[in-house]
Short mmCIF file of C-alpha atoms in Angstrom, two decimals:
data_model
loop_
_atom_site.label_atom_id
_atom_site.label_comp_id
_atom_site.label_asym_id
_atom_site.label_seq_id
_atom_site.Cartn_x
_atom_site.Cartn_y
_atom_site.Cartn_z
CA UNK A 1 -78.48 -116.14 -149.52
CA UNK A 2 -75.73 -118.23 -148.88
CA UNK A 3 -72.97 -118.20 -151.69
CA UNK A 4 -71.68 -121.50 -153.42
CA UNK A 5 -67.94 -121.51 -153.36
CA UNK A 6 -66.57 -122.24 -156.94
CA UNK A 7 -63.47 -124.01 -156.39
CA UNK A 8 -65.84 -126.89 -154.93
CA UNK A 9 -66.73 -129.39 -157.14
CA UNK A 10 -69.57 -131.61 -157.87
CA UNK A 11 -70.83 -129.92 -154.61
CA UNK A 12 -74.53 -131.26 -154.70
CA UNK A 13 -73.38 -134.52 -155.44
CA UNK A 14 -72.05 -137.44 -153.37
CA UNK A 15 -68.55 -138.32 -153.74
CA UNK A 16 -67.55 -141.91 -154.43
CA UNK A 17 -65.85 -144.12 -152.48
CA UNK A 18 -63.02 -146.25 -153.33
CA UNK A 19 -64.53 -149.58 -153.72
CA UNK A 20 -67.12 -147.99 -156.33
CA UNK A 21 -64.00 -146.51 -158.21
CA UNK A 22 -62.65 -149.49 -158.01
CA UNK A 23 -65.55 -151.46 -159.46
CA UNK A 24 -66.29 -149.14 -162.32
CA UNK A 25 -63.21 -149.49 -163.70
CA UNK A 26 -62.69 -151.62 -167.07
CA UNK A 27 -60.32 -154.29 -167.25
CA UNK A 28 -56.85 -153.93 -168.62
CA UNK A 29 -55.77 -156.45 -171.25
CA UNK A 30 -52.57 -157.53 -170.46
CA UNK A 31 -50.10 -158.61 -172.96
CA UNK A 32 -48.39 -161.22 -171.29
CA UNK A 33 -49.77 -164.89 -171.01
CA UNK A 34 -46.89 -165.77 -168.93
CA UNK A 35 -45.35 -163.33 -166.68
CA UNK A 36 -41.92 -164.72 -168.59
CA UNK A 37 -43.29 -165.22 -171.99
CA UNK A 38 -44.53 -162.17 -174.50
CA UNK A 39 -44.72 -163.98 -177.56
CA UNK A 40 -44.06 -167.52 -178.64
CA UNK A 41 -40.39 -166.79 -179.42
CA UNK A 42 -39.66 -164.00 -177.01
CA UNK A 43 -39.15 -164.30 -172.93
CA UNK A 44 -37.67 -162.16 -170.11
CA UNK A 45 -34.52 -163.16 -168.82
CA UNK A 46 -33.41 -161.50 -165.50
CA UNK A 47 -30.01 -159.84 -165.31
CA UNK A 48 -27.65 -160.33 -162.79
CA UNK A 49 -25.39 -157.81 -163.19
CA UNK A 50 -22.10 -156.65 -164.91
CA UNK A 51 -18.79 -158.50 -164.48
CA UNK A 52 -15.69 -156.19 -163.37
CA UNK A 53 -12.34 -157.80 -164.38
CA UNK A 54 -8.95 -156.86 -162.83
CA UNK A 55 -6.69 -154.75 -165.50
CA UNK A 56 -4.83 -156.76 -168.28
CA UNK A 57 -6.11 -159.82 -167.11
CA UNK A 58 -9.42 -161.88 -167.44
CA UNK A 59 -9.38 -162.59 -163.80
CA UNK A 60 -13.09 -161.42 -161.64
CA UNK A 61 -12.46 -158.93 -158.94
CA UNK A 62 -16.42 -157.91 -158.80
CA UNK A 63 -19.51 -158.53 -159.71
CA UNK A 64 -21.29 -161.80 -161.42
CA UNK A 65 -19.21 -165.09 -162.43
CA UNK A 66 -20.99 -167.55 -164.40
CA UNK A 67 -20.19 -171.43 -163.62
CA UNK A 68 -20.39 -171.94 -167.32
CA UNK A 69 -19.50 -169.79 -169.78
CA UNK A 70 -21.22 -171.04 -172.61
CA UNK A 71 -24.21 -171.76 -170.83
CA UNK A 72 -25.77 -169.16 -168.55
CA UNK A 73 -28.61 -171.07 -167.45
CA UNK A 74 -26.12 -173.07 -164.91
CA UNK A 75 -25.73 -169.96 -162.69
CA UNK A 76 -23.53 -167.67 -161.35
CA UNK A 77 -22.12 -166.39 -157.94
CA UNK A 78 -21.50 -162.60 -156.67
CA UNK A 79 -17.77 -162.44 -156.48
CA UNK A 80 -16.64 -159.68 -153.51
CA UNK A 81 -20.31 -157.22 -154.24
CA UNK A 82 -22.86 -157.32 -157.15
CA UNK A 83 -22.06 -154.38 -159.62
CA UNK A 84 -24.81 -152.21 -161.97
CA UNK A 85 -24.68 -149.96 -164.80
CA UNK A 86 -26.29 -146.28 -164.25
CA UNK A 87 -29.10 -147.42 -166.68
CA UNK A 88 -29.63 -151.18 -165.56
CA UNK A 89 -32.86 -153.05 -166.11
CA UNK A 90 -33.74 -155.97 -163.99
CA UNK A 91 -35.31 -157.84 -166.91
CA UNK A 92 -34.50 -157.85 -170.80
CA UNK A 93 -36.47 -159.29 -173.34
CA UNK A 94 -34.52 -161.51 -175.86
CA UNK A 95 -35.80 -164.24 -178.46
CA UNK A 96 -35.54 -167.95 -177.50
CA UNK A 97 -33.05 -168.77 -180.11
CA UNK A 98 -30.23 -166.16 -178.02
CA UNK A 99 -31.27 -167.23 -174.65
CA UNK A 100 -27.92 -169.04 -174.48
CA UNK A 101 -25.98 -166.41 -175.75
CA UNK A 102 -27.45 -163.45 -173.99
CA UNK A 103 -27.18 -163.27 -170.01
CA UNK A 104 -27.53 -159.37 -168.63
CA UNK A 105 -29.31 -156.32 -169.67
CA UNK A 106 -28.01 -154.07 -172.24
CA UNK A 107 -26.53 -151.74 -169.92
CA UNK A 108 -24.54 -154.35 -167.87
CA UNK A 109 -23.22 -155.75 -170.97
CA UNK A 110 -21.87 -152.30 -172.33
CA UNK A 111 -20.07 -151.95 -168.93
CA UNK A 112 -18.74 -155.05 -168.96
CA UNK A 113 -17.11 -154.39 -172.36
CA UNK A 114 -16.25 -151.24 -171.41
CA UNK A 115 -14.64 -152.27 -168.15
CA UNK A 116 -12.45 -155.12 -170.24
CA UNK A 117 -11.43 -152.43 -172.93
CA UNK A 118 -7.50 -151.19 -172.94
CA UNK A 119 -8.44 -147.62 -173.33
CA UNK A 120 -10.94 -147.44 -170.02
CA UNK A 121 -14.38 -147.21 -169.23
CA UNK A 122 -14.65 -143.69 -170.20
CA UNK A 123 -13.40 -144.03 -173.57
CA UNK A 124 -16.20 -143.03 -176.08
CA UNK A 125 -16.69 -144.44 -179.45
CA UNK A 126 -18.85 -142.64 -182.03
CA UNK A 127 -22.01 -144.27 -182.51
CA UNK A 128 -24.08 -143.44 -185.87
CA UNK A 129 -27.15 -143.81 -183.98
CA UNK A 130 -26.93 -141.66 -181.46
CA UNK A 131 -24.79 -138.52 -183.77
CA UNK A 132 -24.89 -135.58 -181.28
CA UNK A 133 -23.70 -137.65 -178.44
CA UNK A 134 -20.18 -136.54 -177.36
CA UNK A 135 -19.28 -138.67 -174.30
CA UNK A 136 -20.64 -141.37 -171.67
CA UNK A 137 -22.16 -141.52 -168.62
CA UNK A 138 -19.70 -141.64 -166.22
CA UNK A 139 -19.20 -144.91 -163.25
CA UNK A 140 -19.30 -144.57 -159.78
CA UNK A 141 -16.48 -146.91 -158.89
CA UNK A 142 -17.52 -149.35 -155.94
CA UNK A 143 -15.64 -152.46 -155.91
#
């Protein structure tokens, strides 16, 4: 009498292919109407990237300079090599009325700011929200 091995599953019955996986699946809803828009006064706005200045001066030795500073949606150019934070998102979603005010991701926008501050990019200040964290993440230099 021949012996059924147990680790075998579904042995008497036919395994499915693919295409009938495939077709028994249900439909995901998807959230998004647009691939840009989530609500009517949300969007995505892509991030270009963090903006390294030399020391003790406002002048761009890396990363992304906007044409217009008040206005992101004019562009910007890659000065010398593009520059991201460790934790740097390609898209951010930010409400329609700050579209003009907000240009990178949050991450990219802490290291800018961090990169511009007189005490260095290591320098941690206490947050409330996060209480048990003691220091940050620290940069791999590259430009």
């Amino acid at each position: 009498m021949p012996k059924s091995n147990p680790h075998k599953k579904n042995e008497g019955q036919k395994r499915q292919s693919k295409k009938d996986k495939k077709a028994t699946r249900k439909p995901v809803d998807n959230p998004f109407k647009d691939e840009d828009e989530l609500d009517d006064d949300k969007v995505f706005i892509e991030c270009p990237g963090a903006t390294i200045y030399e020391p003790g001066t406002r002048n761009i030795i890396a990363g992304v300079r906007f044409y217009d500073e008040s206005n992101p949606s004019k562009g910007y150019e890659i000065v010398a090599n593009p520059v991201y934070a460790p934790e740097h998102r390609g898209r951010r979603l930010v409400r329609k009325k700050d579209i003009n005010c907000l240009r990178r991701c949050q991450a990219c926008q802490d290291l800018t700011v961090r990169m511009v501050r007189r005490e260095g990019p290591d320098f941690y200040i206490p947050n409330p929200k996060h209480p048990k964290r003691r220091q940050l993440r620290s940069i791999e230099r590259n430009w």
